[in-house]
Coordinates of C-alpha atoms in Angstrom, one line a residue:
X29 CA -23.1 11.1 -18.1
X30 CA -25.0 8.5 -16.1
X31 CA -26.2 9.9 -13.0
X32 CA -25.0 7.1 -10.5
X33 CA -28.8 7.3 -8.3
X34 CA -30.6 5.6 -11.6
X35 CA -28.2 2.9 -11.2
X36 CA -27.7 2.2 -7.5
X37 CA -30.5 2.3 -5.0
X38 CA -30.4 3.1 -1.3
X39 CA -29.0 -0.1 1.2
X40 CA -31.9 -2.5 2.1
X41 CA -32.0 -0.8 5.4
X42 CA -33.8 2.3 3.7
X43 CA -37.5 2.5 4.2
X44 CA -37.4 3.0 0.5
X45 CA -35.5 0.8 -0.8
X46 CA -38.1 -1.9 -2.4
X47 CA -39.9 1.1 -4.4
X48 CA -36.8 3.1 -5.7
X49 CA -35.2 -0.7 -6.9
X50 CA -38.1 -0.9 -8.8
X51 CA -37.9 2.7 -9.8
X52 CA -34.5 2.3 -10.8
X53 CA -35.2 -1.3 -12.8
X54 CA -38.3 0.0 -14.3
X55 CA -36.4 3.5 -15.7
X56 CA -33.4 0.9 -17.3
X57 CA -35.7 -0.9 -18.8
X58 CA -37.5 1.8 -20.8
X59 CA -33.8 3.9 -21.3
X60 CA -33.1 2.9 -24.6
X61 CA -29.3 4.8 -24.2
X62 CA -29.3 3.6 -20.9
X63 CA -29.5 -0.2 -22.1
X64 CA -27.0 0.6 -24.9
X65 CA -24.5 2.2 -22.5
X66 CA -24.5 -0.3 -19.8
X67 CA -24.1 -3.1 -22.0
X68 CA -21.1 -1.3 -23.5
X69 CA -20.2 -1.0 -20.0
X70 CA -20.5 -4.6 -19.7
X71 CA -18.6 -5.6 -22.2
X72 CA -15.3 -3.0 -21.2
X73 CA -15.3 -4.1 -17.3
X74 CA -13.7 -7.2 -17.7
X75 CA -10.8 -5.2 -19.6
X76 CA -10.7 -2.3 -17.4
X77 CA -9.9 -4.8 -14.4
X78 CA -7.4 -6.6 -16.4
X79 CA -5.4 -3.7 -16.9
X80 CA -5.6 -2.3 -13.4
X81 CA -4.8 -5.8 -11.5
X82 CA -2.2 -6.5 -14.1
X83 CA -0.6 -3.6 -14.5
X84 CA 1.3 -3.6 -11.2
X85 CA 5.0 -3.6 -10.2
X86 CA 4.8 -6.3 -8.2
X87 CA 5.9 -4.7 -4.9
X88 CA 4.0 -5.0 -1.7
X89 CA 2.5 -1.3 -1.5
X90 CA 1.4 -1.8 -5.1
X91 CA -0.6 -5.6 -4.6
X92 CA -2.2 -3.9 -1.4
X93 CA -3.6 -1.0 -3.7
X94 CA -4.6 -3.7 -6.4
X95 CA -6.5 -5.4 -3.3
X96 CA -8.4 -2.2 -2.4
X97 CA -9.3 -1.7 -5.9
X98 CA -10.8 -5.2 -6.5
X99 CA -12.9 -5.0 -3.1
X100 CA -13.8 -1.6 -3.5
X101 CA -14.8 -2.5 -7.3
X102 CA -17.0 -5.7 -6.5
X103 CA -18.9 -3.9 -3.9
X104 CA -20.3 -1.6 -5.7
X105 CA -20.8 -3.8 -8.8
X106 CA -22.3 -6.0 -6.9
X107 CA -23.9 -4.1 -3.9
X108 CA -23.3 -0.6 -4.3
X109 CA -21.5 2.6 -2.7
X110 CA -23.6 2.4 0.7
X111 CA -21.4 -1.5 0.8
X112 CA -18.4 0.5 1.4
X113 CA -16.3 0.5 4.7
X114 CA -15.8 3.2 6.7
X115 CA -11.6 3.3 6.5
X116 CA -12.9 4.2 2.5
X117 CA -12.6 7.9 4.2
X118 CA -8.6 7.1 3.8
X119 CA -8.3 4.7 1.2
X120 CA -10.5 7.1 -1.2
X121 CA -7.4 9.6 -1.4
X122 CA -5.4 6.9 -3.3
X123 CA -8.0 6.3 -5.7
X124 CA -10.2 8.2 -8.1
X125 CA -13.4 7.9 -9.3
X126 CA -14.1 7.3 -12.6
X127 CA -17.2 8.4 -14.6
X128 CA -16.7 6.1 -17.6
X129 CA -16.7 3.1 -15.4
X130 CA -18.1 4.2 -12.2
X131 CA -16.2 2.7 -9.8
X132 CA -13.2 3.9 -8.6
X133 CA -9.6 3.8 -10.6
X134 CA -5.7 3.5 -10.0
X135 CA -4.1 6.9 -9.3
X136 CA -0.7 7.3 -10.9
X137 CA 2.2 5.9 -8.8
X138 CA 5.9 6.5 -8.2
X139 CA 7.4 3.6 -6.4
X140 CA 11.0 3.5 -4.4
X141 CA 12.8 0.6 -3.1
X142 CA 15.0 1.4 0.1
X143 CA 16.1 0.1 3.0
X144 CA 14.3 1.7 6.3
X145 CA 17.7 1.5 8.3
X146 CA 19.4 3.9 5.4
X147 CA 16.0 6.2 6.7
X148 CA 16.2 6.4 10.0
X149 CA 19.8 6.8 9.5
X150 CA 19.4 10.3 7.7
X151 CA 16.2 10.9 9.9
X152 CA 17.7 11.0 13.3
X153 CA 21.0 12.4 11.9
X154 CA 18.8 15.8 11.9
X155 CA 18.8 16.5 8.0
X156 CA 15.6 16.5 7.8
X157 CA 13.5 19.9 7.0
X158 CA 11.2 19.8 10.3
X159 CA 8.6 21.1 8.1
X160 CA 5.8 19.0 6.8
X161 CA 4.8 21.2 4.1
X162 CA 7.4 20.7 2.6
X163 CA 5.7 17.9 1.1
X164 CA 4.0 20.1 -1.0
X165 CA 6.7 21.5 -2.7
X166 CA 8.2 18.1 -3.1
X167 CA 5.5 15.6 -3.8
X168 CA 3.1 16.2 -7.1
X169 CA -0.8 16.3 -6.1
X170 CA -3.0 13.5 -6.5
X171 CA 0.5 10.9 -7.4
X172 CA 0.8 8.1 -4.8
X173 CA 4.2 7.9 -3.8
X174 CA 5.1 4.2 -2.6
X175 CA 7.9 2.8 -0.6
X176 CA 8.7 -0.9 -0.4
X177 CA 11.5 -2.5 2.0
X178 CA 14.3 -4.3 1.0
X179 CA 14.9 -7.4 3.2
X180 CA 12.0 -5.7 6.1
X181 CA 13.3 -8.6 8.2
X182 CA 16.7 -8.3 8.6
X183 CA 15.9 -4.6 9.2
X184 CA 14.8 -2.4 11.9
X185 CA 11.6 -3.8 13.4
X186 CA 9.0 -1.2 15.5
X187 CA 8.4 -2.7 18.9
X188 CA 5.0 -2.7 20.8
X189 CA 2.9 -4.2 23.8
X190 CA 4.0 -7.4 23.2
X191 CA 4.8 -8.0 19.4
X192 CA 7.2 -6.4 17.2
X193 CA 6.0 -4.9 13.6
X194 CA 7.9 -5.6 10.2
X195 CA 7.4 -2.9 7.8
X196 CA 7.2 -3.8 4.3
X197 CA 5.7 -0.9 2.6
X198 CA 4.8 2.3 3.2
X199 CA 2.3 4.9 0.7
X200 CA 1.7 8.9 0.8
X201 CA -0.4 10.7 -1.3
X202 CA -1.2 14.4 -1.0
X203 CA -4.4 16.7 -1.9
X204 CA -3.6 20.2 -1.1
X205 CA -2.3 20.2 2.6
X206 CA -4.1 17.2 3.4
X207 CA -1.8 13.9 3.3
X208 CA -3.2 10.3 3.1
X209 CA -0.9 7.5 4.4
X210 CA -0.6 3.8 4.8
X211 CA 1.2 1.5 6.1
X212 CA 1.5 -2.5 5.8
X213 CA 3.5 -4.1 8.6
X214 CA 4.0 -8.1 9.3
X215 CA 3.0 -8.3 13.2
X216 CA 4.7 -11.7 15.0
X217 CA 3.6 -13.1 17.7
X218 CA 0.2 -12.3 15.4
X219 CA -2.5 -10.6 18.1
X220 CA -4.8 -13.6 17.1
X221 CA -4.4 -17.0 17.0
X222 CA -5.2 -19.6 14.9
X223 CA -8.2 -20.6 16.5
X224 CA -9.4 -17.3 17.9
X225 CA -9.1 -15.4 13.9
X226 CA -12.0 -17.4 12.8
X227 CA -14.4 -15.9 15.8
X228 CA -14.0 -12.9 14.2
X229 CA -15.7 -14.2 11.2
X230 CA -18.9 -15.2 13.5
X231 CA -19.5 -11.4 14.8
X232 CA -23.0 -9.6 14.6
X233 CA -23.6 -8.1 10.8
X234 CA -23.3 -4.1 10.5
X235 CA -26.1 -2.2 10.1
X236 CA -26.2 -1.2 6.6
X237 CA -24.1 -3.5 5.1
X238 CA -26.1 -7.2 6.1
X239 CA -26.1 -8.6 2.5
X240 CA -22.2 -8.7 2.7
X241 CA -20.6 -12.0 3.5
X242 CA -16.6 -12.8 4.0
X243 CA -15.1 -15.3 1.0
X244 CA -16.2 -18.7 2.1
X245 CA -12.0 -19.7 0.5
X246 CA -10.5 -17.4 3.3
X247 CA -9.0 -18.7 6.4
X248 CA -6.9 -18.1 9.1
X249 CA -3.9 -19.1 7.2
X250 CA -4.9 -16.4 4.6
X251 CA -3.8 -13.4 7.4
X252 CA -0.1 -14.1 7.0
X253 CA 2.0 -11.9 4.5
X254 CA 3.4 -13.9 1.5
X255 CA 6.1 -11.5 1.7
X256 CA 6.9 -12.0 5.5
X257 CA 6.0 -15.4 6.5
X258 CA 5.0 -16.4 9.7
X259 CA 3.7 -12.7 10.2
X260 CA 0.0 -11.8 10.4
X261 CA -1.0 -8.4 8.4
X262 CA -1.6 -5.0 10.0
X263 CA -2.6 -2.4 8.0
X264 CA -2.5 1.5 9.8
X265 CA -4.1 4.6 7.6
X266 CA -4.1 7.8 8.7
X267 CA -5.0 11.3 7.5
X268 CA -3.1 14.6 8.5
X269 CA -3.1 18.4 7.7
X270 CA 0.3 19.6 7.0
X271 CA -0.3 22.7 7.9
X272 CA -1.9 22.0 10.8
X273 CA 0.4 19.4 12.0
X274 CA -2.7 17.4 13.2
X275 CA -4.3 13.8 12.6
X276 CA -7.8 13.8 11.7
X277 CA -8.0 10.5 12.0
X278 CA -6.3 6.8 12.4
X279 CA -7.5 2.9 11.0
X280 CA -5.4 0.2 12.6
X281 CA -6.9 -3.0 10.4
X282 CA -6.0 -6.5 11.7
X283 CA -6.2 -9.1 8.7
X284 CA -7.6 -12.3 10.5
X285 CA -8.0 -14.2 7.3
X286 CA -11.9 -13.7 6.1
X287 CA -11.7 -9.7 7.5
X288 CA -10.3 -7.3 9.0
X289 CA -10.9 -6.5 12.9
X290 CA -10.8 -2.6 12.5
X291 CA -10.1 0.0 15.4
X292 CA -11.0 3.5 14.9
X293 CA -11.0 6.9 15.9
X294 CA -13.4 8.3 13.1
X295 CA -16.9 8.6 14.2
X296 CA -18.5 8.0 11.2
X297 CA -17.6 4.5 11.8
X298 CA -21.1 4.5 13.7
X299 CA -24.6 4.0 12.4
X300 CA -27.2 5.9 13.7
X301 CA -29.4 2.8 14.7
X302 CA -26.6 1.9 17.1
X303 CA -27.4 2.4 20.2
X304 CA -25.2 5.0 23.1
X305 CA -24.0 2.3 25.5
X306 CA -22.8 0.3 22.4
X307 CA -21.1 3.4 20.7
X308 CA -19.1 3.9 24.1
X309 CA -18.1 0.1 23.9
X310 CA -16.8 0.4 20.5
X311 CA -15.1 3.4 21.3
X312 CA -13.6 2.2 24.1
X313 CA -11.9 -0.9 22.5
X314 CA -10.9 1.0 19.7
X315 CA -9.1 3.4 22.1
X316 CA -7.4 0.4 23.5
X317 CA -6.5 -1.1 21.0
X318 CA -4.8 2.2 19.4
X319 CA -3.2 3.2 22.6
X320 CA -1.1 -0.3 22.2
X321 CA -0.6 0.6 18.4
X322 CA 0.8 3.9 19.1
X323 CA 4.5 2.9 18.1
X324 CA 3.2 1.9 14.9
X325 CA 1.3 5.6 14.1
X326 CA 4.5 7.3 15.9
X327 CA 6.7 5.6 13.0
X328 CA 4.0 6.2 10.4
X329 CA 4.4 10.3 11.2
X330 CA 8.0 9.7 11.6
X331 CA 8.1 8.1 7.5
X332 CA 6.7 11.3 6.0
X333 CA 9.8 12.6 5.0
X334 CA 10.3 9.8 2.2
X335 CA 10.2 11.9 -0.5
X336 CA 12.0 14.4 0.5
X337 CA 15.0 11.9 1.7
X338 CA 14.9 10.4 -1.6
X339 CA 15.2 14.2 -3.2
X340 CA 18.4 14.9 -0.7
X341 CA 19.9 11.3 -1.5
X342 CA 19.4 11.8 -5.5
X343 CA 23.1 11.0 -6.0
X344 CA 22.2 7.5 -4.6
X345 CA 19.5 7.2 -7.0
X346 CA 18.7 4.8 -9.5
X347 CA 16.1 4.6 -11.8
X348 CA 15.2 1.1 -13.1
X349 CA 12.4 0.2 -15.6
X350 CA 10.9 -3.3 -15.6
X351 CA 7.7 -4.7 -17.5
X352 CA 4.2 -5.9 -15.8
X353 CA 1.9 -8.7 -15.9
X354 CA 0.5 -6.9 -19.0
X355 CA 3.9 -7.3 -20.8
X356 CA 4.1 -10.8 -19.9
X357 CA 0.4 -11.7 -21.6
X358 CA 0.7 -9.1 -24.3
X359 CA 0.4 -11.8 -26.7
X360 CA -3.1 -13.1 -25.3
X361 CA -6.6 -12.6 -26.3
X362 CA -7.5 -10.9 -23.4
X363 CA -4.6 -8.2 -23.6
X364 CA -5.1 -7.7 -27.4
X365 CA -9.1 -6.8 -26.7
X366 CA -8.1 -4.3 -23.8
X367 CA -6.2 -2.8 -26.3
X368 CA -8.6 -2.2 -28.8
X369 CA -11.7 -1.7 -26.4
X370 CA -9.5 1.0 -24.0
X371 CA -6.7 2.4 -26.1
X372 CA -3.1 1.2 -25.8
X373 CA -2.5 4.6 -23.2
X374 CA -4.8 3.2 -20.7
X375 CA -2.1 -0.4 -20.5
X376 CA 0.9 0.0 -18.4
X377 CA 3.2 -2.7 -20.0
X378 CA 6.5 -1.6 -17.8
X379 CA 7.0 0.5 -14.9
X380 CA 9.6 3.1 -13.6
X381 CA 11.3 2.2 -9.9
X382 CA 13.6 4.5 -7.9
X383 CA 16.1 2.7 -5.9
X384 CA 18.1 4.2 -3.4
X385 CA 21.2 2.6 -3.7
X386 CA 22.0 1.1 0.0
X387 CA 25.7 1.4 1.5
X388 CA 27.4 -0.2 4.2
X389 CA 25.2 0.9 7.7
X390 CA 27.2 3.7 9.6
X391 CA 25.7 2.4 12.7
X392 CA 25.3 -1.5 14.4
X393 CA 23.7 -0.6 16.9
X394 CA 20.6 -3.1 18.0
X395 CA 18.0 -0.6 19.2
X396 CA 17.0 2.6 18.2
X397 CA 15.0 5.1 19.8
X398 CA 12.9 7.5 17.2
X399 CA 11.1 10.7 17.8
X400 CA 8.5 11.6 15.4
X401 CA 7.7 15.2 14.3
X402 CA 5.7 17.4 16.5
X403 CA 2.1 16.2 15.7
X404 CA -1.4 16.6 17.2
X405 CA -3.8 13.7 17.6
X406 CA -7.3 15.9 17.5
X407 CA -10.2 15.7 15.7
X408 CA -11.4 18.4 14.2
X409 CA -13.8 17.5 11.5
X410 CA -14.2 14.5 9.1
X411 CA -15.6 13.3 5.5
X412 CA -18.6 11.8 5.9
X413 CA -20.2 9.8 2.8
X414 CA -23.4 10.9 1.0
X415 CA -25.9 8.9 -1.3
X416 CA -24.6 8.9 -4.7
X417 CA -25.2 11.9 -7.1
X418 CA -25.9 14.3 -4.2
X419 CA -23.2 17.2 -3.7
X420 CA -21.6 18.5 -0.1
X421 CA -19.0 20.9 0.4
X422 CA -15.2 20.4 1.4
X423 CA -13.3 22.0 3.8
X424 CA -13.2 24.9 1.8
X425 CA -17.0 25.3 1.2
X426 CA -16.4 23.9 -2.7
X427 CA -18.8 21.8 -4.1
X428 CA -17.6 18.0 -4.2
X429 CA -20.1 15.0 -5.2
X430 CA -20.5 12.0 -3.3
X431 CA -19.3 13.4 0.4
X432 CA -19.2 16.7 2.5
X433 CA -16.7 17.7 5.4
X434 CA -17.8 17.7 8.8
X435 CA -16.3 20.3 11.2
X436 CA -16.1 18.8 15.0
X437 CA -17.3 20.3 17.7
X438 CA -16.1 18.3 20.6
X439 CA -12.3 16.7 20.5
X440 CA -12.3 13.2 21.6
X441 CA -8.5 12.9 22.7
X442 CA -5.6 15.3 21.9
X443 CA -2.1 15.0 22.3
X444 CA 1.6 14.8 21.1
X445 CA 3.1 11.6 19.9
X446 CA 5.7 10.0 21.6
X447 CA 8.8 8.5 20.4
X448 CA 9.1 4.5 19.9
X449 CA 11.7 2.3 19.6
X450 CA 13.1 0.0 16.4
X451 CA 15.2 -2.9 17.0
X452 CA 17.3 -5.2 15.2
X453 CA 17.9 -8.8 15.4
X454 CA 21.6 -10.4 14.2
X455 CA 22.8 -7.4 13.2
X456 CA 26.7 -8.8 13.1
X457 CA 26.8 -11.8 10.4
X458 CA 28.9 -14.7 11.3
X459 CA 29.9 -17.3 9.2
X460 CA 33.2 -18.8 7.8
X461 CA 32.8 -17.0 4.2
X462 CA 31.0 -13.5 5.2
X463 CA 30.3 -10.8 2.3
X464 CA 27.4 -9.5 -0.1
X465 CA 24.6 -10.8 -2.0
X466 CA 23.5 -8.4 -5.0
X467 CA 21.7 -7.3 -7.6
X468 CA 22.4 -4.7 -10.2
X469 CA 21.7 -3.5 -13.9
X470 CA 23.2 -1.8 -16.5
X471 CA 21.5 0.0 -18.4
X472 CA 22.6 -1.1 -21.7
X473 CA 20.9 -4.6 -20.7
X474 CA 17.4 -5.5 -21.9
X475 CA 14.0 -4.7 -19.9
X476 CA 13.8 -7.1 -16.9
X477 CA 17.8 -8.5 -16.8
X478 CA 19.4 -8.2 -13.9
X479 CA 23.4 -9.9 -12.3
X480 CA 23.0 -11.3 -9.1
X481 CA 26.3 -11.9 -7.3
X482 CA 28.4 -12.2 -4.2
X483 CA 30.9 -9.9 -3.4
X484 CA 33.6 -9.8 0.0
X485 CA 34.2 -6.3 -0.7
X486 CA 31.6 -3.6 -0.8
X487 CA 29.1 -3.3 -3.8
X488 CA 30.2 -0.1 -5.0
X489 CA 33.8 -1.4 -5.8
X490 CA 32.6 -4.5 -7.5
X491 CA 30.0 -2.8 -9.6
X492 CA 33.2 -0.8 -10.6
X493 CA 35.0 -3.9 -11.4
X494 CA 32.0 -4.9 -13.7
X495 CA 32.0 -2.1 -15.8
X496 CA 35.4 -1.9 -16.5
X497 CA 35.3 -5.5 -17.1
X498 CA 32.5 -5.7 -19.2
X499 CA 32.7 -2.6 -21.2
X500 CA 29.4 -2.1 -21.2
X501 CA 28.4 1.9 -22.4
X502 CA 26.5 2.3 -19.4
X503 CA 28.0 1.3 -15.6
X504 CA 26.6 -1.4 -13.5
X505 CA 24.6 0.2 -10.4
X506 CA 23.5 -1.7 -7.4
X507 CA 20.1 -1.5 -7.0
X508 CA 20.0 -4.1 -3.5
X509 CA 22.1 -6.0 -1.5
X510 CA 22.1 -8.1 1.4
X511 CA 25.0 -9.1 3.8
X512 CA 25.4 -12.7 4.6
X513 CA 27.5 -15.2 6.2
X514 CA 28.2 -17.5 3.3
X515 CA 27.9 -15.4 0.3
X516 CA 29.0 -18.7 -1.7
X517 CA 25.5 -20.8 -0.1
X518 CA 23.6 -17.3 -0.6
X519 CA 24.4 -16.9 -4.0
X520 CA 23.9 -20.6 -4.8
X521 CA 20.4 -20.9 -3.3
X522 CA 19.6 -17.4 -5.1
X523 CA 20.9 -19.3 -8.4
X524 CA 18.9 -22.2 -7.8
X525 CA 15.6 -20.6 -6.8
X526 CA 15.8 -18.1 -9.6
X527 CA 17.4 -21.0 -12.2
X528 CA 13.5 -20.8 -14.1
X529 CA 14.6 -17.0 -15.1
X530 CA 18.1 -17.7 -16.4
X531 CA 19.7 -16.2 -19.1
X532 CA 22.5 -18.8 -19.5
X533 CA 24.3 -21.2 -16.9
X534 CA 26.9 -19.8 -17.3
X535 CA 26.5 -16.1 -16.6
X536 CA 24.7 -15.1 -13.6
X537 CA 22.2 -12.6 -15.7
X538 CA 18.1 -13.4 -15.0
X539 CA 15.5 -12.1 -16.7
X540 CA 12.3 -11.1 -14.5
X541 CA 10.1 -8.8 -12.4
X542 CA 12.5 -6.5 -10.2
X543 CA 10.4 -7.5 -7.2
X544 CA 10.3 -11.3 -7.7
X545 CA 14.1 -11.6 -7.7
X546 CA 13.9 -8.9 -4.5
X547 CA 11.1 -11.1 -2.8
X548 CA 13.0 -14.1 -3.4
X549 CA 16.4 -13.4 -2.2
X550 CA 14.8 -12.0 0.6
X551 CA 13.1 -15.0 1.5
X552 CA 16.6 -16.8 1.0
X553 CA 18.5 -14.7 2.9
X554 CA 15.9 -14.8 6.1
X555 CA 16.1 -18.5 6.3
X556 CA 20.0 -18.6 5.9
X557 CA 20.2 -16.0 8.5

């Protein structure tokens, strides 16, 4: 194995940095293996990408991972580990590092489709466990479990100081007692305007990291979800102990089209060259500005009972399997050569989703007001990065390469989290021809074909019809649907938008990505509504 400190020197910023880059050069070039392996290396990268960015389901959670792969990848391709942001001390729990390519990998997913209303239905209904480590019973180490939104905008929306949040995806992933999560929300009004999100483009560089520079193709514009439009991106992380019921610490990331404008709690967000009054500055807007955010970290704590409400509601459950990007271009050159350079195992050509299937809401009421499990906002100790190759310890005094656990001393705030309220908007549909807009699958249909169709009654009683009507071996399950007030415009538009994927005019059966047809007829439905 290559030992990562012969191929990556310190940042510019070390007092070494000119002689160990000529160390490091100098070695390469008289490592015979070393030449041989990194051109091998070379000529695998552009394969091992592929697969990875390719290999996706489509969904929001799954693109954001994709996204935090690239970056993390070209950084330290292209200016090493020391490049890396701090909120890598959450983001690294839903990757892994791998040795063959040195960078860091795709963990395995599980992804679910639901509807947050059907949640915070069973949520507040008090079915849930009141334990959080539970989780650790229920979810399998090291797997990131995602959970995209049907429809996020016709659903409940998390209200704070001035803006509400749309949730469109929510990710968990758990090492021991220690759980990662994220969260990606569409904020509108946006915290930043069009003019003032470029400013934030024009601050002074961080110490460390000068040599980076934003894409020169980003702009304001670029800040907006493409699922959600009109709504700027806000990313939250955070990292808790189970067992603890504690926070160790929170990222609230605002996208403002070339960057993110970050506010933290984790101290290691600060470079020793920066001076005190400065460091209480920092600290000081970032308290602000996650004092304003706290709804959105209340609903964050409040969503880590996914899996387990997707373990209770397993009668509800449908499993779904639809191909990738890979499948798509499994023909081309460049999919053929990943094969043969990285073994067909290492492709993902279709993916398995679990979608809870979504009845008629037992509730319309507008507002909502949720309290999240007992949990302690306290830090207590935190990861903190080390040059590459040396070893620190983890919280359990293990050896671990590449970082070591710091245990606190002081506690910079600690308290309980508050409940926070969700509202809806035009929760009772009007319109002269009201009903439901779905889509299901049966499993005797081919990979990727999906009926989408209007109903007046409920779902569950026309997917009956279908199956009796069809004779198809296995039943039609419903796997979304939206409620509309002309399901004969809905279904029409839906039709139209989606003609390019049509099996045949006339039968309303499309063959494509699960979360294109769900993106779409979202998109459809919002403007309609």
């Amino acid at each position: 194995m290559i030992e990562l400190s012969r191929l990556f020197p310190p940042p510019p910023t070390h007092p070494s940095h000119e002689v160990l880059s000529t160390l490091v050069r100098e070695s390469a070039e008289r490592d015979l293996s070393m030449r041989l392996w990194t051109q091998e290396l070379a000529k695998k990268m552009p394969s091992f990408g592929l697969t990875r960015m390719e290999g996706g389901a489509g969904f929001p959670i799954s693109n954001l991972l994709r996204e935090y792969f690239s970056e993390y990848g070209s950084r330290i391709l292209t200016h090493g580990p020391h490049s890396f942001p701090s909120s890598f001390n959450v983001i690294e729990s839903f990757l892994k590092y791998s040795h063959d390519f040195l960078m860091f990998d795709l963990r395995e997913e599980r992804e679910h489709l639901l509807r947050l209303q059907d949640y915070l239905e069973w949520y507040t209904s008090g079915a849930i466990p009141e334990e959080p480590e539970i989780l650790v019973e229920v979810m399998t180490e090291g797997v990131v479990h995602s959970f995209n939104l049907v429809d996020p905008t016709g659903d409940y929306r998390v209200q704070t100081q001035g803006s509400e949040l749309v949730i469109s995806g929510v990710a968990l992933v758990r090492h021991g007692t220690e759980l990662s999560m994220m969260i990606l929300c569409g904020e509108s009004p946006s915290d930043f305007s069009d003019e003032e999100a470029p400013d934030f483009d024009r601050g002074q560089a961080i110490v460390g990291r000068e040599s980076l520079e934003s894409d020169p193709e980003l702009t304001a514009e670029d800040r907006f979800l493409k699922e959600i439009p009109g709504h700027s991106r806000v990313i939250g992380l955070v990292r808790l102990d189970l067992r603890g019921r504690q926070s160790f610490v929170r990222y609230l990331n605002h996208d403002v089209g070339p960057r993110y404008q970050v506010a933290t709690d984790d101290p290691t967000v600060f470079s020793e060259d920066i001076e005190q009054a400065q460091r209480k500055t920092i600290l000081s807007a970032s308290a602000e500005t996650l004092a304003r955010y706290e709804p959105l970290f209340a609903s964050l704590w409040s969503l880590i009972y996914l899996p387990v409400f997707f373990v209770d509601a397993h009668s509800r459950v449908t499993e779904t399997t639809f191909s990738t990007g890979l499948h798509a271009k499994r023909a081309s050159t460049a999919v053929r050569r990943a094969t043969r350079q990285l073994g067909r195992e290492q492709l993902c050509f279709s993916r398995r989703v679990y979608c809870l299937q979504g009845g008629e809401p037992e509730s319309a009421d507008k507002e909502m007001t949720v309290v999240p499990p007992e949990m302690e906002i306290a830090e207590s100790g935190f990861w903190k990065l080390l040059p590459p190759g040396d070893v620190g310890e983890d919280e359990e005094g293990n050896a671990i390469v590449g970082k070591t656990w710091v245990e606190r001393t002081d506690t910079w705030s600690t308290h309980g989290v508050g409940e926070f309220v969700v509202r809806r908007h035009g929760i009772a549909v009007e319109g002269a021809n009201p009903g439901y807009l779905y889509i299901m699958r049966s499993g005797s249909h081919g990979l990727d074909v999906y009926k989408i169709g209007k109903t007046r009654r409920s779902t569950d009683v026309r997917a009956g019809e279908l199956t009796g009507a069809t004779g198809v071996p296995t039943s039609f399950e419903v796997l979304a649907s939206w409620e509309v007030g002309d399901i004969n415009l809905a279904e029409k538009e839906a039709h139209h938008c989606l003609r390019a994927y049509r099996l045949s005019r006339r039968r309303e059966f499309f063959r494509a990505p699960l979360s294109t047809i769900v993106a779409e007829i979202g998109r459809i439905v919002g403007n309609l509504s």
